PDB file of C-alpha atoms in Angstrom:
ATOM      1  CA  MET A   1      -0.152  -0.162  -0.339  1.00 92.00           C
ATOM      2  CA  GLU A   2       2.879   2.437   0.926  1.00 94.00           C
ATOM      3  CA  LYS A   3       4.144   1.606  -3.112  1.00 95.00           C
ATOM      4  CA  CYS A   4       1.026   2.596  -4.166  1.00 95.00           C
ATOM      5  CA  GLN A   5       0.773   5.802  -2.153  1.00 95.00           C
ATOM      6  CA  GLU A   6       4.065   6.816  -3.518  1.00 95.00           C
ATOM      7  CA  LEU A   7       2.854   6.128  -7.120  1.00 96.00           C
ATOM      8  CA  GLY A   8       0.260   8.061  -6.496  1.00 95.00           C
ATOM      9  CA  LEU A   9      -2.527   5.429  -6.857  1.00 97.00           C
ATOM     10  CA  THR A  10      -3.893   6.315  -3.487  1.00 95.00           C
ATOM     11  CA  LYS A  11      -3.814   9.287  -1.693  1.00 95.00           C
ATOM     12  CA  THR A  12      -3.934   7.950   1.870  1.00 95.00           C
ATOM     13  CA  ILE A  13      -4.300   4.698   3.161  1.00 96.00           C
ATOM     14  CA  GLY A  14      -6.297   2.809   5.500  1.00 97.00           C
ATOM     15  CA  VAL A  15      -6.783  -0.103   7.737  1.00 97.00           C
ATOM     16  CA  SER A  16     -10.117  -1.940   9.542  1.00 93.00           C
ATOM     17  CA  ASN A  17     -10.537  -3.153  12.937  1.00 90.00           C
ATOM     18  CA  PHE A  18      -7.150  -2.487  14.110  1.00 93.00           C
ATOM     19  CA  THR A  19      -6.563  -2.318  17.537  1.00 92.00           C
ATOM     20  CA  CYS A  20      -3.940  -0.870  19.429  1.00 94.00           C
ATOM     21  CA  LYS A  21      -1.611  -3.506  19.915  1.00 93.00           C
ATOM     22  CA  LYS A  22      -1.861  -3.935  16.045  1.00 93.00           C
ATOM     23  CA  LEU A  23      -1.617  -0.428  15.096  1.00 97.00           C
ATOM     24  CA  GLU A  24       1.330  -0.261  17.479  1.00 96.00           C
ATOM     25  CA  ARG A  25       3.347  -3.372  15.460  1.00 93.00           C
ATOM     26  CA  LEU A  26       2.086  -1.435  12.308  1.00 96.00           C
ATOM     27  CA  LEU A  27       3.384   2.146  13.225  1.00 97.00           C
ATOM     28  CA  ALA A  28       6.580   0.450  14.349  1.00 97.00           C
ATOM     29  CA  THR A  29       7.343  -0.655  10.982  1.00 96.00           C
ATOM     30  CA  ALA A  30       5.177   1.613   8.787  1.00 96.00           C
ATOM     31  CA  LYS A  31       7.093   4.808   6.465  1.00 96.00           C
ATOM     32  CA  ILE A  32       3.475   5.869   6.053  1.00 96.00           C
ATOM     33  CA  PRO A  33       0.880   6.015   8.816  1.00 96.00           C
ATOM     34  CA  PRO A  34      -2.885   4.710   8.129  1.00 97.00           C
ATOM     35  CA  ALA A  35      -4.591   8.344   7.748  1.00 97.00           C
ATOM     36  CA  VAL A  36      -7.834   6.315   9.298  1.00 98.00           C
ATOM     37  CA  ASN A  37      -9.098   3.441  10.987  1.00 97.00           C
ATOM     38  CA  GLN A  38     -12.267   1.773  10.016  1.00 96.00           C
ATOM     39  CA  VAL A  39     -14.088  -0.016  12.958  1.00 93.00           C
ATOM     40  CA  GLU A  40     -16.934  -0.911  14.696  1.00 91.00           C
ATOM     41  CA  MET A  41     -18.598   1.500  16.869  1.00 94.00           C
ATOM     42  CA  ASN A  42     -21.608   2.713  18.912  1.00 95.00           C
ATOM     43  CA  PRO A  43     -23.009   4.056  22.221  1.00 96.00           C
ATOM     44  CA  ILE A  44     -23.361   0.004  23.089  1.00 93.00           C
ATOM     45  CA  TRP A  45     -19.642  -0.668  22.019  1.00 91.00           C
ATOM     46  CA  GLN A  46     -17.720   3.020  22.258  1.00 95.00           C
ATOM     47  CA  GLN A  47     -13.746   2.046  21.557  1.00 92.00           C
ATOM     48  CA  LYS A  48     -12.535   4.781  24.157  1.00 94.00           C
ATOM     49  CA  LYS A  49      -8.917   3.191  24.469  1.00 93.00           C
ATOM     50  CA  LEU A  50      -8.717   2.452  21.013  1.00 95.00           C
ATOM     51  CA  ARG A  51     -10.178   5.762  19.979  1.00 96.00           C
ATOM     52  CA  GLU A  52      -7.594   7.606  22.264  1.00 96.00           C
ATOM     53  CA  TYR A  53      -4.755   5.984  20.610  1.00 96.00           C
ATOM     54  CA  CYS A  54      -5.665   7.145  17.489  1.00 97.00           C
ATOM     55  CA  LYS A  55      -5.775  10.388  18.245  1.00 97.00           C
ATOM     56  CA  GLU A  56      -2.788   9.967  19.923  1.00 97.00           C
ATOM     57  CA  LYS A  57      -1.318   8.803  16.624  1.00 97.00           C
ATOM     58  CA  GLY A  58      -3.045  11.515  14.437  1.00 97.00           C
ATOM     59  CA  ILE A  59      -5.416   8.142  12.967  1.00 98.00           C
ATOM     60  CA  HIS A  60      -8.532   9.670  11.841  1.00 97.00           C
ATOM     61  CA  PHE A  61     -11.706   7.084  13.520  1.00 97.00           C
ATOM     62  CA  SER A  62     -14.187   6.061  11.199  1.00 97.00           C
ATOM     63  CA  ALA A  63     -17.035   4.664  12.583  1.00 95.00           C
ATOM     64  CA  PHE A  64     -19.225   1.699  11.145  1.00 90.00           C
ATOM     65  CA  SER A  65     -22.345  -0.071  12.332  1.00 89.00           C
ATOM     66  CA  PRO A  66     -23.646   2.623  14.354  1.00 91.00           C
ATOM     67  CA  LEU A  67     -27.124   1.085  14.961  1.00 91.00           C
ATOM     68  CA  GLY A  68     -25.349  -2.166  15.836  1.00 86.00           C
ATOM     69  CA  ALA A  69     -25.857  -3.609  12.066  1.00 69.00           C
ATOM     70  CA  VAL A  70     -29.294  -5.234  12.766  1.00 66.00           C
ATOM     71  CA  GLY A  71     -30.371  -7.496   9.928  1.00 63.00           C
ATOM     72  CA  THR A  72     -26.001  -9.371   9.228  1.00 64.00           C
ATOM     73  CA  ASN A  73     -25.141 -12.637  10.847  1.00 62.00           C
ATOM     74  CA  TRP A  74     -23.123 -11.066  13.491  1.00 61.00           C
ATOM     75  CA  GLY A  75     -25.174  -7.724  14.304  1.00 62.00           C
ATOM     76  CA  HIS A  76     -27.743  -7.268  17.040  1.00 71.00           C
ATOM     77  CA  ASN A  77     -30.756  -4.610  18.259  1.00 84.00           C
ATOM     78  CA  ARG A  78     -28.576  -4.094  21.322  1.00 88.00           C
ATOM     79  CA  VAL A  79     -28.400  -0.329  20.078  1.00 93.00           C
ATOM     80  CA  MET A  80     -31.954   0.368  19.038  1.00 94.00           C
ATOM     81  CA  GLU A  81     -33.545  -1.491  21.774  1.00 93.00           C
ATOM     82  CA  ASN A  82     -31.465   0.561  24.603  1.00 96.00           C
ATOM     83  CA  GLU A  83     -33.764   2.023  27.005  1.00 97.00           C
ATOM     84  CA  VAL A  84     -31.735   5.227  27.801  1.00 98.00           C
ATOM     85  CA  LEU A  85     -31.098   5.872  24.143  1.00 98.00           C
ATOM     86  CA  LYS A  86     -34.589   5.289  23.573  1.00 98.00           C
ATOM     87  CA  GLN A  87     -35.463   7.874  26.572  1.00 98.00           C
ATOM     88  CA  ILE A  88     -32.939  10.290  24.960  1.00 98.00           C
ATOM     89  CA  ALA A  89     -34.493   9.994  21.976  1.00 98.00           C
ATOM     90  CA  LYS A  90     -38.140  10.295  23.282  1.00 98.00           C
ATOM     91  CA  ALA A  91     -37.340  13.510  24.754  1.00 98.00           C
ATOM     92  CA  LYS A  92     -35.385  15.028  22.144  1.00 98.00           C
ATOM     93  CA  GLY A  93     -38.369  14.343  19.240  1.00 97.00           C
ATOM     94  CA  LYS A  94     -35.899  11.980  17.765  1.00 97.00           C
ATOM     95  CA  THR A  95     -35.232   8.487  16.965  1.00 96.00           C
ATOM     96  CA  VAL A  96     -32.818   6.215  18.421  1.00 97.00           C
ATOM     97  CA  ALA A  97     -30.710   6.080  15.238  1.00 95.00           C
ATOM     98  CA  GLN A  98     -30.593   9.455  15.251  1.00 97.00           C
ATOM     99  CA  VAL A  99     -29.580   9.759  18.558  1.00 98.00           C
ATOM    100  CA  ALA A 100     -26.362   6.914  17.789  1.00 97.00           C
ATOM    101  CA  ILE A 101     -25.545   8.959  15.133  1.00 97.00           C
ATOM    102  CA  ARG A 102     -25.506  12.038  16.818  1.00 98.00           C
ATOM    103  CA  TRP A 103     -23.604  10.854  19.586  1.00 98.00           C
ATOM    104  CA  VAL A 104     -20.826   9.082  17.092  1.00 97.00           C
ATOM    105  CA  TYR A 105     -20.752  12.688  14.844  1.00 97.00           C
ATOM    106  CA  GLN A 106     -20.208  14.758  18.626  1.00 97.00           C
ATOM    107  CA  GLN A 107     -17.077  11.813  19.560  1.00 96.00           C
ATOM    108  CA  GLY A 108     -15.215  13.474  16.287  1.00 95.00           C
ATOM    109  CA  VAL A 109     -15.379  10.276  14.551  1.00 96.00           C
ATOM    110  CA  SER A 110     -16.976   9.988  11.003  1.00 96.00           C
ATOM    111  CA  VAL A 111     -19.967   7.739  10.656  1.00 94.00           C
ATOM    112  CA  ILE A 112     -20.864   5.097   8.277  1.00 91.00           C
ATOM    113  CA  VAL A 113     -24.497   4.771   8.103  1.00 89.00           C
ATOM    114  CA  LYS A 114     -26.350   1.810   6.137  1.00 85.00           C
ATOM    115  CA  SER A 115     -30.175   1.933   5.023  1.00 83.00           C
ATOM    116  CA  PHE A 116     -31.900   1.747   1.138  1.00 88.00           C
ATOM    117  CA  ASN A 117     -34.702   2.911   2.831  1.00 89.00           C
ATOM    118  CA  LYS A 118     -35.027   6.242   1.635  1.00 93.00           C
ATOM    119  CA  GLU A 119     -37.155   7.990   4.694  1.00 93.00           C
ATOM    120  CA  ARG A 120     -34.574   6.344   7.057  1.00 90.00           C
ATOM    121  CA  MET A 121     -31.455   8.108   4.919  1.00 91.00           C
ATOM    122  CA  GLU A 122     -33.183  11.573   5.469  1.00 93.00           C
ATOM    123  CA  GLN A 123     -33.950  10.971   9.279  1.00 92.00           C
ATOM    124  CA  ASN A 124     -30.499   9.719   9.553  1.00 91.00           C
ATOM    125  CA  LEU A 125     -29.116  12.754   8.012  1.00 93.00           C
ATOM    126  CA  ASP A 126     -31.133  14.834  10.477  1.00 94.00           C
ATOM    127  CA  ILE A 127     -28.422  14.744  13.513  1.00 96.00           C
ATOM    128  CA  PHE A 128     -26.616  18.380  12.103  1.00 96.00           C
ATOM    129  CA  ASP A 129     -28.913  20.973  13.689  1.00 96.00           C
ATOM    130  CA  TRP A 130     -29.531  19.945  17.366  1.00 97.00           C
ATOM    131  CA  GLU A 131     -27.141  18.313  19.925  1.00 97.00           C
ATOM    132  CA  LEU A 132     -26.964  15.835  22.924  1.00 98.00           C
ATOM    133  CA  SER A 133     -26.331  17.883  26.197  1.00 98.00           C
ATOM    134  CA  ALA A 134     -23.588  16.799  28.420  1.00 98.00           C
ATOM    135  CA  GLU A 135     -26.009  15.319  30.840  1.00 98.00           C
ATOM    136  CA  GLU A 136     -27.073  13.027  27.794  1.00 98.00           C
ATOM    137  CA  LEU A 137     -23.553  12.120  26.642  1.00 98.00           C
ATOM    138  CA  GLN A 138     -22.893  10.991  30.243  1.00 98.00           C
ATOM    139  CA  LYS A 139     -25.832   9.374  30.457  1.00 98.00           C
ATOM    140  CA  ILE A 140     -24.954   6.963  26.973  1.00 98.00           C
ATOM    141  CA  GLU A 141     -21.314   7.023  28.689  1.00 97.00           C
ATOM    142  CA  GLN A 142     -22.618   4.558  31.301  1.00 97.00           C
ATOM    143  CA  ILE A 143     -24.031   2.388  29.258  1.00 96.00           C
ATOM    144  CA  PRO A 144     -22.857  -1.101  29.445  1.00 91.00           C
ATOM    145  CA  GLN A 145     -20.351  -2.028  26.318  1.00 86.00           C
ATOM    146  CA  TYR A 146     -20.897  -5.084  24.503  1.00 76.00           C
ATOM    147  CA  ARG A 147     -18.683  -5.777  21.322  1.00 68.00           C
ATOM    148  CA  GLY A 148     -20.982  -6.794  18.439  1.00 69.00           C
ATOM    149  CA  SER A 149     -18.793  -8.526  16.044  1.00 65.00           C
ATOM    150  CA  ARG A 150     -16.874 -10.882  18.061  1.00 58.00           C
ATOM    151  CA  ALA A 151     -15.129 -12.653  14.183  1.00 60.00           C
ATOM    152  CA  GLU A 152     -15.941 -15.812  15.480  1.00 62.00           C
ATOM    153  CA  ALA A 153     -15.674 -16.742  11.453  1.00 63.00           C
ATOM    154  CA  TYR A 154     -12.052 -16.179  10.911  1.00 60.00           C
ATOM    155  CA  LEU A 155     -10.658 -18.133  14.291  1.00 60.00           C
ATOM    156  CA  SER A 156      -8.877 -21.154  12.637  1.00 71.00           C
ATOM    157  CA  GLU A 157      -6.860 -24.428  14.278  1.00 79.00           C
ATOM    158  CA  ASN A 158      -4.357 -23.223  11.629  1.00 77.00           C
ATOM    159  CA  GLY A 159      -4.164 -19.305  12.628  1.00 73.00           C
ATOM    160  CA  PRO A 160      -3.068 -16.792  12.194  1.00 71.00           C
ATOM    161  CA  PHE A 161      -5.797 -16.499  15.069  1.00 69.00           C
ATOM    162  CA  ARG A 162      -6.949 -19.434  16.740  1.00 65.00           C
ATOM    163  CA  THR A 163      -9.167 -17.450  19.758  1.00 72.00           C
ATOM    164  CA  VAL A 164     -11.030 -14.245  19.514  1.00 63.00           C
ATOM    165  CA  GLU A 165      -8.840 -12.769  22.427  1.00 69.00           C
ATOM    166  CA  GLU A 166      -5.955 -13.342  19.452  1.00 68.00           C
ATOM    167  CA  ILE A 167      -8.012 -11.304  17.025  1.00 62.00           C
ATOM    168  CA  TRP A 168      -9.196  -8.212  19.211  1.00 66.00           C
ATOM    169  CA  ASP A 169      -6.000  -7.808  21.208  1.00 66.00           C
ATOM    170  CA  GLY A 170      -7.502  -8.809  24.486  1.00 66.00           C
ATOM    171  CA  GLU A 171      -9.876  -5.769  23.502  1.00 69.00           C
ATOM    172  CA  ILE A 172     -13.175  -7.168  23.622  1.00 60.00           C
TER     173      ILE A 172
END
C-alpha cells in the first residue's frame, strides 16, 4: 500500500478493525502511517481506549455499525433497543437511530450508516441542527459495553487467529 501511495495510485492508506496493539506493530515498521482506522463503534461499543490511541497517533477514527448492524449475521439490536437511548430520543423528539448517530458524530468520529430506505436515509442526515447535552452524553457513557462482531468466523486451528482474544488482542 505504501508503494501504491508513492506511485500516486492512492491518496491515503487506511486500515480496518485494527486494535491498539495491531496499530502499534504497524506504526513500528510503516514508513507511511494509516490515515484512518475503520472499526465498529456505537453507544454500546464505544471503543474509548482505541479512539484515544488513534487520536494520539493522528489516525482518523471512522465508525461502522453505529446502529448495531441489525439484520447482519453478526449484528444485534442492543443499540436500537437500549432504554437510555430510547429515553433520550423520546425527550428530543428524535429516533433512537438519530441519537446513536449524533452521539458518534459528537465524538469527532466519521460515521458510516447503511440503509436502502429513503425515509431512514433522510432521518440519518437529520443530526446536524441539534446536539446531545452534557448530561445526555454522560448517560450514554454509562451504557454497559458489548462488542457486536466478535469475528468468530475468522478463527482457525491453523491460524493466524485461533481465539477471539487473539483477533482483538484482549480488547473485547
